[in-house]
């Protein structure tokens, strides 16, 4: 086990081949606290030589780690779980500092997701057979695909790292992780935890970098057999194109503009309020947030009253403090984009129900945004079609079930959808018509171990549980005489 290097004064190291090393690149990048706008420290952005070093370490390690037994890998995962539980508070504080999640939410949701996913992958691996009799005399083997390149986003940093790194380790793959350059600290702590758990050198490698250089070098690398990416649809398309020449497997979890269908037979007050809260959760920075609220015309005005009151009851606050409040957006780049989209909504003629341009009173410092709702939105407006990724909800009326389904599916995305109804038969009927990878019925939440992923331009492949393991495995058929 190597000596722990973590300090905000020492962010410029990469974890390669079981050691913390000085990068080849001298290109720096400042890491900022989004609540204070102050610099936390500087990272190095990897160059091609850094990527090559990490891939070489993983390639060498794969020769032996791919041959480990399931029992050996389960033992390592159980040891890793012990470390994760002990260091959960470190992760929560890092996430709060680097991307602005309020401490209570960062602890209970952000950091906790790493533990929940790890536990579910342990269960899935334990239950998955390594050999399977096909019933025709042949035998099916499940084997690790190889070296995996993993690129994760800033909005749910540990959630997405766990959904990629853990199945790689569980199946016997080796990997190179490139987290978002905006959230490097939680990833460094994660590397420390893997090191402490006792994984062989080279099995897991961490570099920091941007998409243009490090991401491109990874997706086109001939010695990487699989790329798993979470982020924008634009970047996902670029990775897929760059990976094509080496015919590697590519799994993508991309954007969303998830519809939330509210029917007149639901508990209007409770379910509309919960829908607004779900949209604003994580300051609206979730790819599957229900950002399009589709409301049956007969209850439209009442739903607007509830939505407005709910948003105006929300408070923003310092993410370093405990409590149920919204933190800032992660960066000035995102703040400017959200402000621009609010301006667009106003220009398109949508009715501003609450919120709007500018920062909340008393929050001149930090990338805080007012919880904002637009009413009387048409589905051809940009604010109804483009992912805003902030605390902005658009509300659209519909006449009947058929129109609700038509509006819901009229989007290039298909990550998630939501239904609020008191009729179980309607819920099942509508859910089958919605083109989305997950449908949340009356507040049903995502559970650890269930597959997560989308239709259409929301990506391909599934993360989580047994289905998440399968993306990291090759199938080999033994034909016996």
Short mmCIF file of N, CA and C in Angstrom, two decimals, residues 100-217:
data_model
loop_
_atom_site.label_atom_id
_atom_site.label_comp_id
_atom_site.label_asym_id
_atom_site.label_seq_id
_atom_site.Cartn_x
_atom_site.Cartn_y
_atom_site.Cartn_z
N UNK A 100 -20.25 21.70 -5.18
CA UNK A 100 -21.29 22.53 -4.58
C UNK A 100 -22.50 21.81 -4.04
N UNK A 101 -22.45 20.49 -3.90
CA UNK A 101 -23.58 19.78 -3.31
C UNK A 101 -23.66 20.10 -1.82
N UNK A 102 -24.84 20.48 -1.31
CA UNK A 102 -24.96 20.75 0.12
C UNK A 102 -24.55 19.52 0.94
N UNK A 103 -23.90 19.74 2.09
CA UNK A 103 -23.29 18.66 2.84
C UNK A 103 -24.26 17.53 3.16
N UNK A 104 -25.47 17.85 3.57
CA UNK A 104 -26.41 16.79 3.91
C UNK A 104 -26.70 15.91 2.70
N UNK A 105 -26.96 16.55 1.57
CA UNK A 105 -27.21 15.80 0.34
C UNK A 105 -25.95 15.09 -0.14
N UNK A 106 -24.80 15.73 0.01
CA UNK A 106 -23.55 15.13 -0.42
C UNK A 106 -23.26 13.86 0.36
N UNK A 107 -23.56 13.88 1.64
CA UNK A 107 -23.33 12.71 2.48
C UNK A 107 -24.37 11.61 2.23
N UNK A 108 -25.66 12.01 2.24
CA UNK A 108 -26.75 11.03 2.19
C UNK A 108 -27.01 10.49 0.80
N UNK A 109 -26.64 11.23 -0.24
CA UNK A 109 -26.94 10.80 -1.60
C UNK A 109 -25.67 10.62 -2.44
N UNK A 110 -24.85 11.66 -2.52
CA UNK A 110 -23.68 11.60 -3.40
C UNK A 110 -22.67 10.54 -2.94
N UNK A 111 -22.14 10.70 -1.74
CA UNK A 111 -21.14 9.74 -1.25
C UNK A 111 -21.76 8.37 -1.00
N UNK A 112 -22.99 8.35 -0.49
CA UNK A 112 -23.64 7.07 -0.18
C UNK A 112 -23.87 6.23 -1.42
N UNK A 113 -23.99 6.88 -2.58
CA UNK A 113 -24.23 6.11 -3.81
C UNK A 113 -23.05 5.19 -4.13
N UNK A 114 -21.85 5.60 -3.78
CA UNK A 114 -20.69 4.75 -4.02
C UNK A 114 -20.77 3.45 -3.25
N UNK A 115 -21.27 3.54 -2.02
CA UNK A 115 -21.43 2.34 -1.19
C UNK A 115 -22.58 1.48 -1.71
N UNK A 116 -23.71 2.11 -2.04
CA UNK A 116 -24.87 1.36 -2.52
C UNK A 116 -24.59 0.60 -3.80
N UNK A 117 -23.91 1.24 -4.74
CA UNK A 117 -23.58 0.56 -5.99
C UNK A 117 -22.59 -0.57 -5.75
N UNK A 118 -21.62 -0.35 -4.89
CA UNK A 118 -20.63 -1.40 -4.60
C UNK A 118 -21.31 -2.62 -3.99
N UNK A 119 -22.20 -2.40 -3.04
CA UNK A 119 -22.92 -3.53 -2.43
C UNK A 119 -23.74 -4.30 -3.47
N UNK A 120 -24.40 -3.56 -4.37
CA UNK A 120 -25.24 -4.24 -5.37
C UNK A 120 -24.40 -5.00 -6.38
N UNK A 121 -23.23 -4.48 -6.73
CA UNK A 121 -22.36 -5.21 -7.66
C UNK A 121 -21.79 -6.46 -7.01
N UNK A 122 -21.49 -6.40 -5.72
CA UNK A 122 -21.03 -7.60 -5.01
C UNK A 122 -22.10 -8.68 -5.08
N UNK A 123 -23.35 -8.30 -4.82
CA UNK A 123 -24.45 -9.26 -4.90
C UNK A 123 -24.59 -9.82 -6.31
N UNK A 124 -24.50 -8.93 -7.31
CA UNK A 124 -24.66 -9.37 -8.70
C UNK A 124 -23.56 -10.33 -9.12
N UNK A 125 -22.33 -10.02 -8.74
CA UNK A 125 -21.21 -10.89 -9.10
C UNK A 125 -21.33 -12.24 -8.41
N UNK A 126 -21.72 -12.22 -7.15
CA UNK A 126 -21.88 -13.47 -6.40
C UNK A 126 -22.90 -14.39 -7.08
N UNK A 127 -23.97 -13.79 -7.63
CA UNK A 127 -25.05 -14.58 -8.23
C UNK A 127 -24.80 -14.96 -9.69
N UNK A 128 -23.86 -14.28 -10.34
CA UNK A 128 -23.65 -14.53 -11.77
C UNK A 128 -22.79 -15.76 -11.98
N UNK A 129 -23.25 -16.74 -12.78
CA UNK A 129 -22.42 -17.93 -13.04
C UNK A 129 -21.28 -17.59 -14.00
N UNK A 130 -20.10 -18.15 -13.72
CA UNK A 130 -18.97 -17.97 -14.63
C UNK A 130 -19.05 -18.93 -15.82
N UNK A 131 -19.66 -20.07 -15.59
CA UNK A 131 -19.86 -21.08 -16.63
C UNK A 131 -21.33 -21.42 -16.68
N UNK A 132 -21.84 -21.63 -17.88
CA UNK A 132 -23.26 -21.91 -18.04
C UNK A 132 -23.45 -23.00 -19.10
N UNK A 133 -24.16 -24.06 -18.75
CA UNK A 133 -24.48 -25.12 -19.69
C UNK A 133 -25.64 -24.66 -20.57
N UNK A 134 -25.43 -24.60 -21.86
CA UNK A 134 -26.44 -24.09 -22.78
C UNK A 134 -27.51 -25.14 -23.11
N UNK A 135 -27.34 -26.35 -22.63
CA UNK A 135 -28.35 -27.37 -22.85
C UNK A 135 -28.23 -28.09 -24.17
N UNK A 136 -27.27 -27.72 -24.98
CA UNK A 136 -27.07 -28.37 -26.28
C UNK A 136 -25.69 -29.01 -26.40
N UNK A 137 -25.05 -29.16 -25.23
CA UNK A 137 -23.70 -29.72 -25.22
C UNK A 137 -22.61 -28.68 -25.18
N UNK A 138 -22.96 -27.41 -25.41
CA UNK A 138 -21.98 -26.32 -25.38
C UNK A 138 -21.96 -25.65 -24.01
N UNK A 139 -20.85 -24.98 -23.75
CA UNK A 139 -20.66 -24.26 -22.48
C UNK A 139 -20.39 -22.79 -22.77
N UNK A 140 -21.03 -21.94 -22.01
CA UNK A 140 -20.84 -20.48 -22.16
C UNK A 140 -19.96 -19.98 -21.02
N UNK A 141 -18.90 -19.25 -21.37
CA UNK A 141 -18.01 -18.62 -20.39
C UNK A 141 -18.18 -17.11 -20.45
N UNK A 142 -18.08 -16.47 -19.29
CA UNK A 142 -18.06 -15.01 -19.21
C UNK A 142 -16.67 -14.57 -18.80
N UNK A 143 -16.02 -13.76 -19.64
CA UNK A 143 -14.64 -13.35 -19.39
C UNK A 143 -14.52 -11.83 -19.45
N UNK A 144 -13.54 -11.26 -18.76
CA UNK A 144 -13.35 -9.81 -18.79
C UNK A 144 -12.97 -9.33 -20.18
N UNK A 145 -13.51 -8.18 -20.57
CA UNK A 145 -13.30 -7.70 -21.93
C UNK A 145 -11.88 -7.20 -22.17
N UNK A 146 -11.22 -6.66 -21.12
CA UNK A 146 -9.86 -6.17 -21.29
C UNK A 146 -9.62 -4.90 -20.53
N UNK A 147 -8.84 -4.00 -21.11
CA UNK A 147 -8.55 -2.70 -20.51
C UNK A 147 -9.69 -1.74 -20.85
N UNK A 148 -10.22 -1.08 -19.85
CA UNK A 148 -11.37 -0.20 -20.02
C UNK A 148 -10.99 1.26 -19.77
N UNK A 149 -11.41 2.12 -20.66
CA UNK A 149 -11.25 3.56 -20.47
C UNK A 149 -12.55 4.13 -19.93
N UNK A 150 -12.50 4.80 -18.80
CA UNK A 150 -13.69 5.26 -18.10
C UNK A 150 -13.64 6.78 -17.95
N UNK A 151 -14.67 7.46 -18.45
CA UNK A 151 -14.74 8.91 -18.38
C UNK A 151 -16.02 9.30 -17.65
N UNK A 152 -15.88 10.05 -16.57
CA UNK A 152 -17.02 10.35 -15.70
C UNK A 152 -17.24 11.86 -15.57
N UNK A 153 -18.47 12.27 -15.22
CA UNK A 153 -18.84 13.69 -15.18
C UNK A 153 -18.69 14.28 -13.78
N UNK A 154 -18.99 15.57 -13.69
CA UNK A 154 -18.84 16.32 -12.44
C UNK A 154 -20.10 16.33 -11.59
N UNK A 155 -21.28 16.03 -12.16
CA UNK A 155 -22.52 16.29 -11.43
C UNK A 155 -22.85 15.24 -10.37
N UNK A 156 -22.49 13.98 -10.62
CA UNK A 156 -22.61 12.89 -9.64
C UNK A 156 -21.28 12.14 -9.67
N UNK A 157 -20.22 12.75 -9.16
CA UNK A 157 -18.88 12.20 -9.42
C UNK A 157 -18.66 10.78 -8.93
N UNK A 158 -19.00 10.49 -7.66
CA UNK A 158 -18.73 9.15 -7.14
C UNK A 158 -19.77 8.16 -7.63
N UNK A 159 -20.99 8.58 -7.79
CA UNK A 159 -22.02 7.71 -8.34
C UNK A 159 -21.57 7.13 -9.68
N UNK A 160 -21.08 7.99 -10.56
CA UNK A 160 -20.69 7.54 -11.89
C UNK A 160 -19.36 6.79 -11.87
N UNK A 161 -18.45 7.19 -11.00
CA UNK A 161 -17.20 6.44 -10.88
C UNK A 161 -17.48 5.02 -10.43
N UNK A 162 -18.33 4.86 -9.41
CA UNK A 162 -18.65 3.53 -8.90
C UNK A 162 -19.33 2.68 -9.96
N UNK A 163 -20.22 3.29 -10.76
CA UNK A 163 -20.95 2.54 -11.78
C UNK A 163 -20.04 2.04 -12.91
N UNK A 164 -18.83 2.58 -13.00
CA UNK A 164 -17.90 2.16 -14.05
C UNK A 164 -16.72 1.38 -13.48
N UNK A 165 -16.10 1.91 -12.43
CA UNK A 165 -14.90 1.26 -11.88
C UNK A 165 -15.25 -0.08 -11.23
N UNK A 166 -16.32 -0.13 -10.45
CA UNK A 166 -16.62 -1.35 -9.71
C UNK A 166 -16.90 -2.54 -10.63
N UNK A 167 -17.74 -2.41 -11.68
CA UNK A 167 -17.92 -3.57 -12.55
C UNK A 167 -16.66 -3.97 -13.29
N UNK A 168 -15.79 -3.01 -13.59
CA UNK A 168 -14.50 -3.36 -14.20
C UNK A 168 -13.69 -4.24 -13.25
N UNK A 169 -13.57 -3.81 -11.99
CA UNK A 169 -12.81 -4.58 -11.01
C UNK A 169 -13.49 -5.92 -10.73
N UNK A 170 -14.81 -5.91 -10.69
CA UNK A 170 -15.55 -7.13 -10.36
C UNK A 170 -15.38 -8.22 -11.40
N UNK A 171 -15.30 -7.84 -12.66
CA UNK A 171 -15.26 -8.82 -13.74
C UNK A 171 -13.85 -9.25 -14.12
N UNK A 172 -12.82 -8.62 -13.54
CA UNK A 172 -11.45 -8.96 -13.86
C UNK A 172 -10.81 -8.08 -14.91
N UNK A 173 -11.48 -6.95 -15.23
CA UNK A 173 -10.88 -5.98 -16.15
C UNK A 173 -9.89 -5.09 -15.40
N UNK A 174 -9.08 -4.39 -16.15
CA UNK A 174 -8.23 -3.31 -15.62
C UNK A 174 -8.69 -2.02 -16.28
N UNK A 175 -8.40 -0.88 -15.64
CA UNK A 175 -9.02 0.34 -16.14
C UNK A 175 -8.15 1.57 -15.96
N UNK A 176 -8.48 2.56 -16.77
CA UNK A 176 -7.94 3.92 -16.66
C UNK A 176 -9.14 4.84 -16.48
N UNK A 177 -9.17 5.56 -15.38
CA UNK A 177 -10.26 6.48 -15.08
C UNK A 177 -9.82 7.92 -15.35
N UNK A 178 -10.64 8.64 -16.13
CA UNK A 178 -10.47 10.07 -16.27
C UNK A 178 -11.75 10.75 -15.79
N UNK A 179 -11.74 11.26 -14.56
CA UNK A 179 -12.92 11.98 -14.08
C UNK A 179 -12.98 13.37 -14.71
N UNK A 180 -14.08 14.07 -14.48
CA UNK A 180 -14.15 15.45 -14.91
C UNK A 180 -13.02 16.24 -14.27
N UNK A 181 -12.43 17.12 -15.05
CA UNK A 181 -11.36 17.97 -14.51
C UNK A 181 -11.89 18.93 -13.45
N UNK A 182 -13.20 19.10 -13.37
CA UNK A 182 -13.79 20.00 -12.37
C UNK A 182 -13.97 19.33 -11.01
N UNK A 183 -13.95 18.00 -10.98
CA UNK A 183 -14.16 17.29 -9.72
C UNK A 183 -13.08 16.22 -9.52
N UNK A 184 -11.82 16.65 -9.38
CA UNK A 184 -10.74 15.67 -9.28
C UNK A 184 -10.52 15.13 -7.87
N UNK A 185 -10.98 15.86 -6.86
CA UNK A 185 -10.61 15.52 -5.48
C UNK A 185 -11.28 14.23 -5.04
N UNK A 186 -12.57 14.09 -5.29
CA UNK A 186 -13.26 12.86 -4.91
C UNK A 186 -12.67 11.66 -5.64
N UNK A 187 -12.25 11.84 -6.87
CA UNK A 187 -11.64 10.75 -7.62
C UNK A 187 -10.29 10.35 -7.02
N UNK A 188 -9.53 11.33 -6.53
CA UNK A 188 -8.26 11.01 -5.88
C UNK A 188 -8.48 10.21 -4.61
N UNK A 189 -9.49 10.59 -3.85
CA UNK A 189 -9.80 9.84 -2.62
C UNK A 189 -10.22 8.42 -2.99
N UNK A 190 -10.99 8.28 -4.07
CA UNK A 190 -11.41 6.96 -4.52
C UNK A 190 -10.19 6.11 -4.88
N UNK A 191 -9.20 6.72 -5.52
CA UNK A 191 -7.97 6.00 -5.85
C UNK A 191 -7.24 5.56 -4.58
N UNK A 192 -7.21 6.43 -3.58
CA UNK A 192 -6.60 6.07 -2.30
C UNK A 192 -7.28 4.85 -1.69
N UNK A 193 -8.60 4.81 -1.80
CA UNK A 193 -9.36 3.72 -1.20
C UNK A 193 -9.09 2.40 -1.94
N UNK A 194 -9.00 2.46 -3.26
CA UNK A 194 -8.68 1.25 -4.02
C UNK A 194 -7.29 0.76 -3.66
N UNK A 195 -6.37 1.68 -3.50
CA UNK A 195 -5.01 1.33 -3.10
C UNK A 195 -5.01 0.66 -1.73
N UNK A 196 -5.74 1.24 -0.80
CA UNK A 196 -5.79 0.69 0.56
C UNK A 196 -6.44 -0.69 0.58
N UNK A 197 -7.40 -0.92 -0.32
CA UNK A 197 -8.06 -2.22 -0.37
C UNK A 197 -7.14 -3.34 -0.84
N UNK A 198 -6.01 -2.97 -1.46
CA UNK A 198 -5.01 -3.95 -1.82
C UNK A 198 -5.06 -4.47 -3.24
N UNK A 199 -5.64 -3.70 -4.15
CA UNK A 199 -5.66 -4.14 -5.54
C UNK A 199 -4.24 -4.14 -6.11
N UNK A 200 -3.91 -5.12 -6.95
CA UNK A 200 -2.57 -5.18 -7.54
C UNK A 200 -2.28 -3.93 -8.37
N UNK A 201 -1.02 -3.58 -8.46
CA UNK A 201 -0.64 -2.38 -9.20
C UNK A 201 -1.03 -2.52 -10.67
N UNK A 202 -1.52 -1.41 -11.22
CA UNK A 202 -1.91 -1.37 -12.63
C UNK A 202 -3.35 -1.77 -12.90
N UNK A 203 -4.01 -2.37 -11.93
CA UNK A 203 -5.41 -2.77 -12.15
C UNK A 203 -6.30 -1.53 -12.29
N UNK A 204 -6.06 -0.55 -11.44
CA UNK A 204 -6.79 0.72 -11.50
C UNK A 204 -5.78 1.84 -11.66
N UNK A 205 -6.06 2.75 -12.60
CA UNK A 205 -5.18 3.89 -12.83
C UNK A 205 -6.02 5.15 -12.96
N UNK A 206 -5.53 6.25 -12.40
CA UNK A 206 -6.26 7.53 -12.42
C UNK A 206 -5.41 8.60 -13.06
N UNK A 207 -5.96 9.23 -14.09
CA UNK A 207 -5.34 10.42 -14.66
C UNK A 207 -6.38 11.54 -14.59
N UNK A 208 -5.90 12.77 -14.63
CA UNK A 208 -6.79 13.93 -14.77
C UNK A 208 -6.59 14.48 -16.18
N UNK A 209 -7.63 15.08 -16.72
CA UNK A 209 -7.45 15.62 -18.06
C UNK A 209 -8.75 16.11 -18.66
N UNK A 210 -8.64 16.68 -19.83
CA UNK A 210 -9.82 17.17 -20.54
C UNK A 210 -10.19 16.20 -21.66
N UNK A 211 -11.35 16.43 -22.26
CA UNK A 211 -11.81 15.54 -23.31
C UNK A 211 -11.01 15.66 -24.59
N UNK A 212 -10.61 16.89 -24.91
CA UNK A 212 -9.96 17.13 -26.20
C UNK A 212 -8.65 16.36 -26.34
N UNK A 213 -7.88 16.25 -25.25
CA UNK A 213 -6.59 15.57 -25.32
C UNK A 213 -6.67 14.18 -24.69
N UNK A 214 -6.93 14.12 -23.38
CA UNK A 214 -6.91 12.83 -22.69
C UNK A 214 -8.06 11.93 -23.14
N UNK A 215 -9.27 12.49 -23.23
CA UNK A 215 -10.40 11.68 -23.65
C UNK A 215 -10.24 11.14 -25.05
N UNK A 216 -9.73 11.98 -25.94
CA UNK A 216 -9.51 11.55 -27.32
C UNK A 216 -8.44 10.47 -27.40
N UNK A 217 -7.36 10.65 -26.64
CA UNK A 217 -6.29 9.65 -26.64
C UNK A 217 -6.79 8.31 -26.12
#
